[in-house]
Structures are given as structure tokens and as C-alpha cells.
Coordinates of C-alpha atoms in Angstrom, one line a residue:
Chain A
M1386 CA -43.3 9.6 -8.9
N1387 CA -42.4 8.9 -12.4
L1388 CA -39.5 6.4 -12.2
S1389 CA -38.7 6.5 -15.8
L1390 CA -37.4 10.1 -14.9
I1391 CA -35.1 8.9 -12.3
K1392 CA -33.9 5.4 -13.4
P1393 CA -32.0 6.1 -16.6
P1394 CA -29.8 8.9 -15.2
L1395 CA -29.3 6.8 -12.0
F1396 CA -28.2 3.8 -14.2
I1397 CA -25.7 6.2 -16.0
A1398 CA -24.5 7.6 -12.6
C1399 CA -24.0 3.8 -11.4
L1400 CA -21.7 3.3 -14.3
A1401 CA -19.5 6.4 -13.5
P1402 CA -16.9 4.6 -11.3
L1403 CA -16.3 2.0 -14.2
A1404 CA -15.9 4.9 -16.6
Y1405 CA -13.5 6.6 -14.1
Y1406 CA -11.1 3.6 -14.1
A1407 CA -11.5 3.0 -17.8
W1408 CA -10.7 6.5 -18.5
G1409 CA -7.8 6.5 -16.0
V1410 CA -6.1 3.3 -17.7
Q1411 CA -6.3 5.1 -21.0
A1412 CA -5.1 8.4 -19.9
D1413 CA -2.5 7.0 -17.3
T1414 CA -3.9 8.9 -14.4
L1415 CA -4.2 5.9 -11.9
G1416 CA -0.6 6.2 -10.5
A1417 CA 2.3 4.0 -10.6
N1418 CA 0.2 0.7 -10.2
P1419 CA -2.8 1.2 -12.3
I1420 CA -3.8 -2.6 -12.1
E1421 CA -3.8 -2.6 -8.3
A1422 CA -5.8 0.7 -8.4
V1423 CA -8.4 -0.8 -10.5
T1424 CA -8.6 -4.1 -8.6
R1425 CA -9.0 -2.3 -5.4
G1426 CA -11.2 0.4 -6.8
L1427 CA -13.6 -2.1 -8.3
G1428 CA -13.8 -3.9 -5.0
T1429 CA -14.5 -0.8 -3.0
W1430 CA -17.3 0.3 -5.5
A1431 CA -18.9 -3.3 -5.1
L1432 CA -18.8 -2.6 -1.3
N1433 CA -20.1 1.0 -1.8
F1434 CA -23.1 -0.2 -3.8
L1435 CA -23.8 -2.9 -1.1
L1436 CA -24.0 -0.1 1.5
I1437 CA -26.2 2.0 -0.9
T1438 CA -28.6 -0.9 -1.5
L1439 CA -28.8 -1.4 2.3
T1440 CA -29.6 2.3 2.7
V1441 CA -32.7 2.2 0.5
T1442 CA -35.1 0.6 2.9
P1443 CA -34.1 2.8 5.9
L1444 CA -34.3 6.0 3.7
R1445 CA -37.7 4.9 2.4
K1446 CA -39.0 4.2 5.8
Y1447 CA -38.0 7.4 7.4
S1448 CA -38.6 9.7 4.2
G1449 CA -41.9 8.1 3.4
W1450 CA -41.0 7.8 -0.2
A1451 CA -42.3 4.6 -1.2
W1452 CA -40.8 4.9 -4.9
L1453 CA -37.2 4.5 -3.5
G1454 CA -37.9 0.8 -2.9
R1455 CA -38.3 0.3 -6.7
L1456 CA -34.5 1.4 -7.2
R1457 CA -33.3 -1.3 -5.0
R1458 CA -33.2 -4.1 -7.4
M1459 CA -31.0 -2.1 -9.8
L1460 CA -28.6 -0.9 -7.1
G1461 CA -28.4 -4.4 -5.9
L1462 CA -27.6 -5.7 -9.4
F1463 CA -24.7 -3.2 -9.6
V1464 CA -23.3 -4.7 -6.2
F1465 CA -23.1 -8.0 -8.4
F1466 CA -21.7 -6.1 -11.4
Y1467 CA -18.8 -4.5 -9.6
A1468 CA -18.1 -7.5 -7.5
A1469 CA -18.0 -9.7 -10.9
L1470 CA -15.6 -7.2 -12.4
H1471 CA -13.4 -7.3 -9.3
L1472 CA -13.2 -10.9 -9.3
T1473 CA -12.3 -10.7 -13.0
T1474 CA -9.4 -8.4 -12.4
Y1475 CA -8.1 -11.0 -9.6
L1476 CA -8.5 -14.0 -12.1
W1477 CA -6.9 -12.0 -14.9
F1478 CA -4.4 -9.5 -13.8
D1479 CA -3.4 -11.1 -10.5
Q1480 CA -3.3 -14.9 -11.6
F1481 CA -3.5 -14.7 -15.5
F1482 CA -6.0 -17.5 -15.3
D1483 CA -3.8 -20.0 -13.9
W1484 CA -6.5 -22.2 -12.4
P1485 CA -4.5 -24.5 -10.0
A1486 CA -2.8 -21.4 -8.6
I1487 CA -6.2 -19.9 -8.3
A1488 CA -7.5 -22.9 -6.3
K1489 CA -4.7 -23.1 -4.0
D1490 CA -5.1 -19.4 -3.3
I1491 CA -8.8 -19.5 -2.5
L1492 CA -8.0 -22.7 -0.1
K1493 CA -4.9 -21.0 1.4
R1494 CA -5.5 -17.3 1.9
P1495 CA -8.5 -16.6 4.2
F1496 CA -9.1 -13.2 2.7
I1497 CA -9.4 -14.8 -0.9
T1498 CA -11.7 -17.5 0.6
V1499 CA -13.8 -15.1 2.2
G1500 CA -14.0 -12.9 -0.9
M1501 CA -15.0 -15.8 -2.9
I1502 CA -17.6 -17.0 -0.5
S1503 CA -19.1 -13.5 -0.6
F1504 CA -19.2 -13.5 -4.4
A1505 CA -20.6 -17.2 -4.5
L1506 CA -23.4 -15.8 -2.2
L1507 CA -24.0 -12.9 -4.4
V1508 CA -24.8 -15.1 -7.5
P1509 CA -28.0 -16.8 -6.4
L1510 CA -29.3 -13.2 -5.4
A1511 CA -28.6 -11.8 -8.8
A1512 CA -30.1 -14.8 -10.5
T1513 CA -33.2 -14.3 -8.5
S1514 CA -33.6 -10.6 -9.1
N1515 CA -36.5 -10.9 -11.3
A1516 CA -40.4 -11.2 -11.1
F1517 CA -40.3 -14.8 -12.4
A1518 CA -38.1 -15.9 -9.5
I1519 CA -40.2 -14.1 -7.0
R1520 CA -43.4 -15.9 -8.1
K1521 CA -41.6 -19.2 -8.6
L1522 CA -40.1 -19.0 -5.1
G1523 CA -43.0 -17.3 -3.3
G1524 CA -42.5 -14.0 -1.5
R1525 CA -41.5 -15.4 1.8
R1526 CA -38.8 -17.8 0.5
W1527 CA -37.6 -15.3 -1.9
Q1528 CA -37.1 -12.8 1.0
E1529 CA -35.4 -15.3 3.2
L1530 CA -32.9 -16.1 0.4
H1531 CA -32.2 -12.2 0.1
R1532 CA -31.6 -11.9 3.7
S1533 CA -28.1 -13.4 2.9
V1534 CA -27.2 -9.8 1.7
Y1535 CA -26.4 -9.1 5.5
L1536 CA -24.0 -11.9 5.6
I1537 CA -22.4 -10.8 2.4
G1538 CA -21.7 -7.3 3.8
L1539 CA -20.2 -8.8 6.8
L1540 CA -18.0 -11.2 4.9
A1541 CA -17.2 -8.4 2.3
V1542 CA -15.7 -6.2 5.2
L1543 CA -13.8 -9.2 6.6
H1544 CA -12.4 -9.6 3.2
Y1545 CA -11.2 -6.0 3.0
S1546 CA -9.7 -5.9 6.6
W1547 CA -7.7 -9.1 6.0
M1548 CA -6.3 -7.7 2.8
V1549 CA -4.8 -4.6 4.6
K1550 CA -1.3 -4.6 5.6
A1551 CA -1.5 -2.6 9.0
D1552 CA -3.9 0.5 8.6
L1553 CA -7.3 -0.7 9.6
S1554 CA -9.0 2.7 9.5
K1555 CA -10.9 2.3 6.1
P1556 CA -12.0 -1.2 6.9
L1557 CA -13.3 -0.1 10.3
I1558 CA -15.3 2.7 8.6
Y1559 CA -17.0 0.1 6.5
A1560 CA -17.6 -2.1 9.3
L1561 CA -19.2 0.7 11.4
L1562 CA -21.5 1.5 8.5
V1563 CA -22.4 -2.2 7.8
G1564 CA -23.0 -2.3 11.5
I1565 CA -25.4 0.6 11.6
L1566 CA -27.3 -0.7 8.7
L1567 CA -27.6 -4.1 10.2
G1568 CA -28.2 -2.7 13.7
L1569 CA -31.3 -0.8 12.3
R1570 CA -32.8 -4.1 11.1
V1571 CA -32.3 -5.7 14.3
W1572 CA -33.8 -2.7 16.2
W1573 CA -36.9 -2.7 14.0
R1574 CA -37.3 -6.5 14.6
V1575 CA -37.2 -5.8 18.4
Q1576 CA -39.6 -3.0 18.1
E1577 CA -41.9 -5.0 16.0
R1578 CA -41.8 -7.9 18.6
N1579 CA -42.5 -5.5 21.5
R1580 CA -45.4 -4.1 19.6
Q1581 CA -46.9 -7.7 18.9
L1582 CA -46.2 -8.7 22.5
A1583 CA -47.9 -5.5 23.8
G1584 CA -50.7 -6.1 21.4
A1585 CA -51.1 -9.8 22.2
Y1586 CA -50.4 -10.1 26.0
S1587 CA -50.2 -6.9 28.0
T1588 CA -53.3 -4.8 27.8
K1589 CA -56.4 -7.0 27.1
P1590 CA -55.3 -10.4 28.8
L1591 CA -54.1 -8.4 31.8
R1592 CA -57.5 -6.6 32.0
R1593 CA -59.1 -10.0 31.9
V1594 CA -56.9 -11.5 34.7
I1595 CA -57.7 -8.4 36.7
S1596 CA -61.4 -8.9 36.1
I1597 CA -61.3 -12.5 36.9
A1598 CA -59.5 -11.7 40.2
A1599 CA -61.9 -9.1 40.9
R1600 CA -64.8 -11.5 40.4
K1601 CA -63.3 -13.8 43.2
Chain B
M684 CA 52.9 22.9 -18.2
L685 CA 52.6 24.0 -21.8
I686 CA 49.3 23.2 -23.3
L687 CA 49.9 22.6 -27.1
R688 CA 46.9 23.4 -29.4
P689 CA 46.7 23.8 -33.0
D690 CA 45.9 27.4 -33.9
D691 CA 43.6 26.7 -36.8
I692 CA 40.5 26.1 -34.6
A693 CA 38.0 28.7 -34.9
P694 CA 35.9 29.6 -31.9
S695 CA 32.8 28.7 -33.6
D696 CA 34.2 25.1 -33.7
I697 CA 34.3 25.0 -29.9
T698 CA 31.0 26.8 -29.0
P699 CA 28.2 25.1 -30.9
R700 CA 27.2 27.3 -33.9
S701 CA 23.8 27.8 -32.6
L702 CA 24.9 29.1 -29.2
F703 CA 27.7 31.1 -30.8
D704 CA 25.0 32.8 -33.0
R705 CA 23.0 33.5 -29.6
R706 CA 25.9 35.1 -27.6
R707 CA 23.8 37.2 -25.6
E708 CA 21.6 34.3 -24.5
F709 CA 24.6 32.2 -23.9
L710 CA 25.9 34.7 -21.4
R711 CA 22.8 34.9 -19.6
L712 CA 22.5 31.0 -19.2
S713 CA 26.1 31.0 -17.9
A714 CA 25.4 33.8 -15.4
G715 CA 22.2 31.6 -14.3
A716 CA 24.6 28.4 -14.0
A717 CA 26.9 30.4 -11.8
L718 CA 24.3 31.7 -9.5
A719 CA 23.0 28.1 -9.2
G720 CA 26.4 27.1 -7.9
M721 CA 26.2 29.5 -5.2
L722 CA 22.9 28.0 -3.8
P723 CA 22.8 25.8 -0.6
A724 CA 24.4 22.3 -1.2
A725 CA 20.9 20.7 -0.6
Q726 CA 19.6 22.1 -3.9
A727 CA 22.6 21.3 -6.0
K728 CA 22.7 18.1 -8.0
L729 CA 24.7 15.3 -6.1
G730 CA 25.4 13.0 -9.0
P731 CA 26.0 11.2 -11.3
G732 CA 28.2 9.2 -8.8
R733 CA 30.7 6.7 -9.6
P734 CA 29.3 3.7 -11.6
S735 CA 29.3 0.2 -9.7
V736 CA 29.9 -3.3 -10.7
L737 CA 27.0 -4.1 -8.4
S738 CA 24.5 -2.1 -10.4
S739 CA 21.8 -4.0 -12.2
T740 CA 21.7 -3.4 -16.0
E741 CA 17.8 -3.5 -16.1
P742 CA 15.9 -0.3 -17.1
P743 CA 15.3 1.9 -14.0
T744 CA 11.7 2.6 -13.2
P745 CA 10.5 6.1 -14.2
L746 CA 11.3 8.8 -11.8
K747 CA 7.7 9.8 -11.4
H748 CA 6.9 6.4 -10.1
V749 CA 9.9 6.1 -7.7
T750 CA 8.9 9.6 -6.1
G751 CA 5.2 9.0 -6.5
Y752 CA 4.4 5.5 -5.1
N753 CA 5.9 5.2 -1.6
N754 CA 5.4 3.4 1.7
Y755 CA 6.4 5.9 4.3
Y756 CA 3.8 5.5 6.9
E757 CA 4.8 8.6 9.0
F758 CA 3.6 10.5 5.9
G759 CA 0.3 8.5 5.5
T760 CA -0.6 4.9 4.6
D761 CA -1.7 5.4 1.2
K762 CA 1.0 5.2 -1.5
E763 CA 0.3 8.6 -3.0
D764 CA 0.4 10.3 0.5
P765 CA 4.2 10.8 1.0
A766 CA 4.7 12.4 -2.3
R767 CA 1.9 15.0 -1.2
T768 CA 2.9 15.5 2.5
A769 CA 6.6 14.8 2.9
H770 CA 7.8 18.2 1.5
A771 CA 7.2 19.2 5.2
L772 CA 10.0 16.9 6.5
R773 CA 12.9 19.1 8.0
V774 CA 16.0 17.7 6.4
R775 CA 18.4 20.6 7.7
P776 CA 20.0 20.7 10.2
W777 CA 20.4 16.9 10.3
T778 CA 22.5 14.7 12.6
L779 CA 23.1 11.2 12.9
S780 CA 24.5 9.5 16.0
I781 CA 26.2 6.1 16.0
E782 CA 26.5 4.6 19.5
G783 CA 26.3 1.5 21.4
L784 CA 28.9 -1.3 21.2
V785 CA 31.6 0.8 19.3
K786 CA 34.9 2.2 20.4
Q787 CA 34.3 5.8 19.1
P788 CA 30.6 6.8 19.5
K789 CA 30.0 9.8 17.0
T790 CA 27.5 12.4 16.2
L791 CA 27.9 13.2 12.6
G792 CA 26.3 16.2 10.6
I793 CA 24.9 15.5 7.2
E794 CA 27.5 17.8 5.5
D795 CA 30.2 15.6 7.0
I796 CA 28.4 12.3 6.0
L797 CA 28.1 13.4 2.5
K798 CA 32.0 13.9 2.4
L799 CA 32.6 10.5 4.1
A800 CA 33.1 8.4 1.0
P801 CA 32.8 8.9 -2.6
L802 CA 29.3 8.7 -3.8
E803 CA 28.5 5.8 -6.1
E804 CA 25.5 5.0 -8.4
R805 CA 23.8 1.7 -7.3
I806 CA 21.1 0.5 -9.6
Y807 CA 19.3 -1.9 -7.5
R808 CA 15.9 -3.9 -7.8
L809 CA 13.6 -3.0 -4.8
R810 CA 11.1 -5.8 -3.8
C811 CA 8.1 -4.8 -1.7
V812 CA 6.6 -7.2 0.8
E813 CA 3.3 -6.3 -0.9
G814 CA 4.3 -7.8 -4.2
W815 CA 5.4 -5.0 -6.5
S816 CA 9.0 -4.1 -7.5
M817 CA 11.1 -1.4 -9.0
V818 CA 14.5 -0.7 -10.3
I819 CA 16.2 2.3 -8.7
P820 CA 19.4 4.1 -9.4
W821 CA 20.4 5.0 -5.9
L822 CA 23.3 7.5 -4.9
G823 CA 25.2 6.5 -1.8
F824 CA 28.1 4.8 -0.2
P825 CA 28.4 1.5 1.6
V826 CA 27.0 1.1 5.3
S827 CA 30.5 -0.3 6.2
S828 CA 32.3 3.1 5.3
L829 CA 29.9 4.8 7.8
L830 CA 30.3 2.0 10.6
K831 CA 34.3 1.9 10.2
Q832 CA 34.0 5.4 11.4
V833 CA 33.0 4.2 15.0
E834 CA 35.0 1.1 15.2
P835 CA 32.5 -1.6 16.2
L836 CA 33.5 -3.8 19.2
G837 CA 34.1 -7.5 18.8
S838 CA 30.9 -7.9 21.1
A839 CA 28.8 -6.0 18.5
K840 CA 26.5 -8.5 16.6
Y841 CA 23.6 -6.4 15.4
V842 CA 22.9 -2.8 14.0
E843 CA 19.7 -1.1 14.9
F844 CA 18.5 1.9 12.5
I845 CA 16.4 4.3 14.3
T846 CA 14.5 6.7 12.1
A847 CA 13.1 10.3 12.6
V848 CA 9.8 11.2 14.4
Q849 CA 8.9 14.9 13.6
P850 CA 5.2 15.0 14.9
E851 CA 4.8 18.5 13.6
T852 CA 5.8 17.5 10.0
M853 CA 4.6 13.9 10.0
P854 CA 0.8 13.5 10.1
G855 CA 1.1 9.8 10.3
V856 CA 2.9 9.6 13.6
R857 CA -0.4 10.8 15.2
S858 CA -2.0 7.6 14.5
R859 CA -0.7 4.3 16.2
V860 CA -0.6 2.5 13.1
L861 CA 3.0 1.3 13.9
D862 CA 5.2 2.0 16.8
W863 CA 7.1 5.2 16.4
P864 CA 10.1 5.7 15.9
Y865 CA 10.3 3.3 13.0
V866 CA 13.1 1.0 13.9
E867 CA 14.8 -1.6 11.4
G868 CA 17.9 -4.0 12.1
L869 CA 20.5 -6.0 10.4
R870 CA 23.0 -8.5 11.6
L871 CA 26.5 -6.8 11.8
D872 CA 27.8 -9.1 8.8
E873 CA 24.7 -8.0 6.7
A874 CA 25.2 -4.4 7.4
M875 CA 28.9 -4.6 6.3
H876 CA 28.1 -6.4 3.1
P877 CA 29.1 -4.3 0.1
L878 CA 25.6 -4.2 -1.2
A879 CA 24.0 -2.7 1.7
I880 CA 24.3 1.2 1.3
I881 CA 23.3 4.3 2.9
A882 CA 21.6 6.4 0.1
V883 CA 21.6 10.0 -0.1
G884 CA 20.2 10.4 -3.6
L885 CA 18.5 8.8 -6.5
Y886 CA 18.5 9.6 -10.2
G887 CA 21.9 11.5 -9.6
D888 CA 20.1 14.1 -7.4
V889 CA 19.5 14.8 -3.7
L890 CA 17.0 12.2 -2.2
P891 CA 13.5 13.4 -2.4
N892 CA 11.8 13.6 1.2
Q893 CA 9.2 10.9 0.3
N894 CA 12.1 8.3 -0.5
G895 CA 13.6 8.9 3.0
A896 CA 15.7 12.1 2.8
P897 CA 18.3 12.9 3.8
L898 CA 19.8 9.3 4.7
R899 CA 18.2 6.1 4.1
L900 CA 19.1 2.5 4.3
V901 CA 19.1 0.3 1.2
V902 CA 19.3 -3.5 1.5
P903 CA 18.5 -4.8 -1.8
W904 CA 18.1 -8.4 -1.1
K905 CA 15.6 -8.0 1.7
Y906 CA 12.0 -6.6 1.4
G907 CA 11.6 -2.8 1.1
F908 CA 10.5 -2.1 4.5
K909 CA 13.8 -3.1 6.0
S910 CA 15.3 -0.3 4.3
G911 CA 14.5 2.4 6.8
K912 CA 14.0 6.1 5.8
S913 CA 15.4 9.2 7.4
I914 CA 17.8 7.7 9.8
V915 CA 18.8 9.7 12.9
R916 CA 20.5 7.1 15.2
I917 CA 22.3 3.8 14.5
R918 CA 23.0 1.6 17.6
L919 CA 25.3 -1.5 17.5
T920 CA 24.1 -4.2 20.1
D921 CA 24.7 -7.8 20.8
K922 CA 20.8 -8.5 21.0
E923 CA 18.6 -8.8 17.9
P924 CA 16.8 -5.5 17.5
L925 CA 13.0 -5.6 17.8
T926 CA 11.8 -3.8 14.6
S927 CA 8.6 -2.0 14.3
W928 CA 7.0 -4.6 12.0
M929 CA 8.0 -7.5 14.2
K930 CA 6.2 -5.5 17.1
S931 CA 3.2 -5.0 14.9
A932 CA 2.7 -8.5 13.5
P933 CA 5.3 -11.1 14.8
R934 CA 3.7 -14.0 12.9
E935 CA 4.0 -12.2 9.6
Y936 CA 7.3 -10.1 9.7
G937 CA 10.5 -11.8 10.9
F938 CA 13.8 -10.3 11.7
Y939 CA 15.5 -11.3 8.4
S940 CA 12.7 -10.6 5.9
N941 CA 15.0 -11.7 2.9
V942 CA 13.2 -11.8 -0.4
N943 CA 12.2 -15.4 -0.8
P944 CA 9.6 -16.8 -3.3
E945 CA 9.3 -19.9 -1.3
V946 CA 8.2 -18.6 2.0
D947 CA 4.9 -16.9 1.6
H948 CA 3.6 -13.9 3.7
P949 CA 0.9 -15.6 6.0
R950 CA -1.8 -13.8 4.0
W951 CA -0.5 -13.7 0.4
S952 CA 2.1 -15.5 -1.9
Q953 CA 5.6 -14.1 -2.6
A954 CA 6.2 -16.3 -5.6
S955 CA 5.7 -13.6 -8.1
E956 CA 5.8 -9.8 -8.2
R957 CA 4.5 -6.9 -10.5
R958 CA 7.3 -4.8 -11.7
I959 CA 5.9 -1.2 -11.8
G960 CA 5.2 -0.2 -15.3
E961 CA 4.7 -3.9 -16.6
F962 CA 1.6 -5.7 -17.1
S963 CA 2.6 -9.3 -16.6
K964 CA 3.8 -10.4 -13.4
R965 CA 7.4 -11.9 -13.0
K966 CA 8.8 -14.7 -10.9
T967 CA 10.3 -13.3 -7.7
L968 CA 14.0 -14.4 -7.4
M969 CA 15.8 -15.8 -4.2
F970 CA 17.1 -13.0 -2.3
N971 CA 15.8 -10.6 -5.0
G972 CA 18.2 -11.9 -7.5
Y973 CA 21.3 -11.3 -5.4
A974 CA 21.7 -14.9 -4.0
E975 CA 25.1 -15.1 -5.5
Q976 CA 26.5 -12.2 -3.4
V977 CA 24.5 -12.8 -0.2
G978 CA 23.6 -16.4 0.0
Q979 CA 26.6 -17.4 2.0
L980 CA 25.5 -15.1 4.8
Y981 CA 22.6 -17.6 5.4
S982 CA 24.3 -20.9 5.0
G983 CA 23.0 -23.6 7.5
M984 CA 19.9 -21.4 8.4
D985 CA 16.5 -22.6 8.0
L986 CA 15.0 -19.8 6.2
R987 CA 11.4 -21.1 6.8
K988 CA 11.9 -20.5 10.5
Q989 CA 14.2 -17.5 10.3
F990 CA 12.1 -15.6 7.8

């Protein structure tokens, strides 16, 4: 698969949500409260890209298209991109860079606290999303670090659900999707363990035990 | 009575020249206007209503935002949902029953309610608990003129407002996001305050469905959710009514829910608000800027505890 045919158009497509909001502000099509629409929209897209990124591996596994894995870094960086924009809208349009007020907000409001933690956890992942960092850290440690993406997914959904006033239906859909994507990983691990256990203890040693017993 | 007029006025001076020259068109237009007068009352303009000294002088929020950005959960929880779905609401026939601790319980038809008191224009600030605000030119009459009809008993201390549930027109009531019917309440002296009105219109016209047609409460010094929409029943009681939001989240929503920049919502600050149409935020005012008029209702109360 020639990725140079896929990557540029995918990159453009990933910018479409940003273009939608930029155009909407310009054309005044975002309703009565465009600032809120942009803030929430960018947050929603950060979460959407997180789900898309977490879908790459299952999709690759079940389709057999190994090249999908090579899109994961770009998609993951878009999670960071939209999360950073989402954070910027909060700092700017919500707080107008009033740092003491922001600090108070982070400490006092659990949904802001959780949002900030998820962003802080995204920063090292974005910073180490290059070949140099992988080499420097070593594959295993790099992978362990990047497992925090699952925690980020859970925290992001919590951030969303704590912000909502009463109707939890949308956060619950996101929770379900994150749950499925995480559940898949857990299931693969269990399967892998069973396979190893089966390989290591059940067949051969059992036969040995039986043969030893038979000898007696 | 003899009406004197100087006879040197030419007809063209009375009728604008441009219309005088388009006589046929003028006749057609007048016929149209006469026909419009024969349409049912619901489609005629209600306003403009008598101006009131209680009105704000701030510029009103554009009509498209007042009617396009609504919290009316019976029609969906997104702000744009009510404008899309509330057209289905059946607003005629409509009756309002007023009962409980009153001398004369009554059931009134909407036509009679509209004639109950002269309609006034009240331009009020509206502050939503979510942190945004608008300025809305309501058309209505004081809640007190409605309650006087039924003569509340001395034992009546509270007023409960019960709103419509129409499962066939309200997609939102199929979900249990709140306990239906939506219930709100006021203390009797709050309800009798001259600022508290029953709105039947806005911007000089009949109240759009998404804004709570045909009758809604407007209590401008409290968060927007206190102003129940599409009211069907009013009950006077001696016990504090349990409102829908108090049932849904008692820690977050108290009975009073007065606009108060010093008492935060447990999950977000109430110190500032975004006026719809503005970029910067403004500081939220105590009692939404109506402290001078309503402050004495709460003298001696700890507003942190009785939020």
C-alpha cells in the first residue's frame, strides 16, 4: 500500500472540523452562542480523534491491513491538536487569560481538573511521537508510556459527563465506545495469556505427568 | 361633536405621495390587512403593550437568538432542539386551573386570561444558570393580577407552577432526564412581586412555542429555569414545592435559585456571564441587577444556605 496516496488527503480530512468551526464563526452559522459551540465542538473532536486512534489497531488486526498502523501517529497527533485548541478556547474565551482565576478553577471544579489532567497526560505522548524518542526510550518503555492513552480516554469521558447539566446520553455513548475499545484490549490480553498458559503447562507437562505416573 | 379641519389639505398630503400614485396597490394591501384582522386571535399581533418603568434600557437580544437558543427539555436537551420541534405543541384550546389554598379555585381559558389585565412590555434581563444571558422584551401581566382572581387564603405560603406534558408532541418527555411534569415554585410574596410576570408574548407578538407558549412565568431575578414554560396548573400551598431540578440534583439546585455571583453552582462559577451576541464576559449582578427591587424579600436569610 502506497501511503503517500492516503496520508495527504487524510491530513486534509482531519482538518475539516477545524475548517467547519472557522467558517462557521466567519459566516455566523454557529447559532446564538458561537463561542460555546466552538469550545464544545473542539473538545468533542479531540475525543472523536481519540476514539478513531484507538480503533486503528482493532481494525488492522481484523482486516489484516497492516498499513493502517502507520496512520496511527498522525491521528494521535490530531487528538493533541484538537485538545490543545479546546484548551486554548477555555483559557482565552472563557477566562481571558486570568491566570489566578484559571488556577482557582482547576483546583475547585472537578470537571476542569480532570480535563487538565487528560491534557497534561497527552503532552508527553505528543512529545515522544517521533522515531528519535522511540529509539531513545526503547520500544518497551515507549509502549508503556503510550498505554496512558487508555487512562486519557477514560478521563476525557469523565470530563465530558461532569460538564453536562442533566442529559447524560451523549457522554454515555462515548463511555460505551471507550469501554468497547478498552475491553477489546483486555480480551486480547486474556486470550494471549490463555494461549501462553496452554502452550507452557497444559499439553506437554501434562503428558509428562501422565507418563511418569504410568511408569510407577 | 364637530371636527374642524382646514379645507386646504389635499388628499395627497394625507396619503403618502408614493402610495397615492399606486392607488390600486394601496387598495389591495388594505384588503389584505382587513382579511388579516379576521384571522384567529393566535395569529394576530398582541403588542406592543404598555411600556413599563420596570423595563431595562439595555438593547434587546436579537429575536432570532431569543427564539433559536432555548432550554425547553420537553422538546430536547440541545439548545437548537425546541426551535426545531416545538411547532407541534398544541396551544389551543388551553386552560389554566388555579387551585389549592384559595377562596375561589378557577379554571380559566386562554382567551379570558389574555383579557384579564392590560398587556405590558417588560424588557428584562434573563440569566441562565449555565452562564449566559439575554435581554428579552416580554409581553405580559403581573402574576399578582392572576392570583387576585382566586383570592389566596391566609394559610397560603407558596405557589407551585405545573407545566404541560403532551407526550405526543413533546419528544423529550419520553426520556427521564427530568421528572415530568416540569414543576417550579415561588414563595407567595415572590410571586406577588411586581417584577414577576406571566408572559404571553415577546417582541410585541404572540409567544413562540419554544419560549413557552401560551403562558409562561418570568421571574427576572432568578435563574432562567425558575421561569416555567407552558403552564397548565397553579397550586397555592403551605409547603415549599419540590421542583423538578431539586428532585434531579438537590445539591446543585435549591428552591430559591436567585441569581447570585457569590454562590457558585457546585460544578461551575456564577461570577460572570456571557451576554448572547457579546464576545467578552460581563460580571453577574446580585439578583441579576434587580437587588434594589427584590433584596428586601430575602433580608435576614443566609443566601449561601438557602440558595
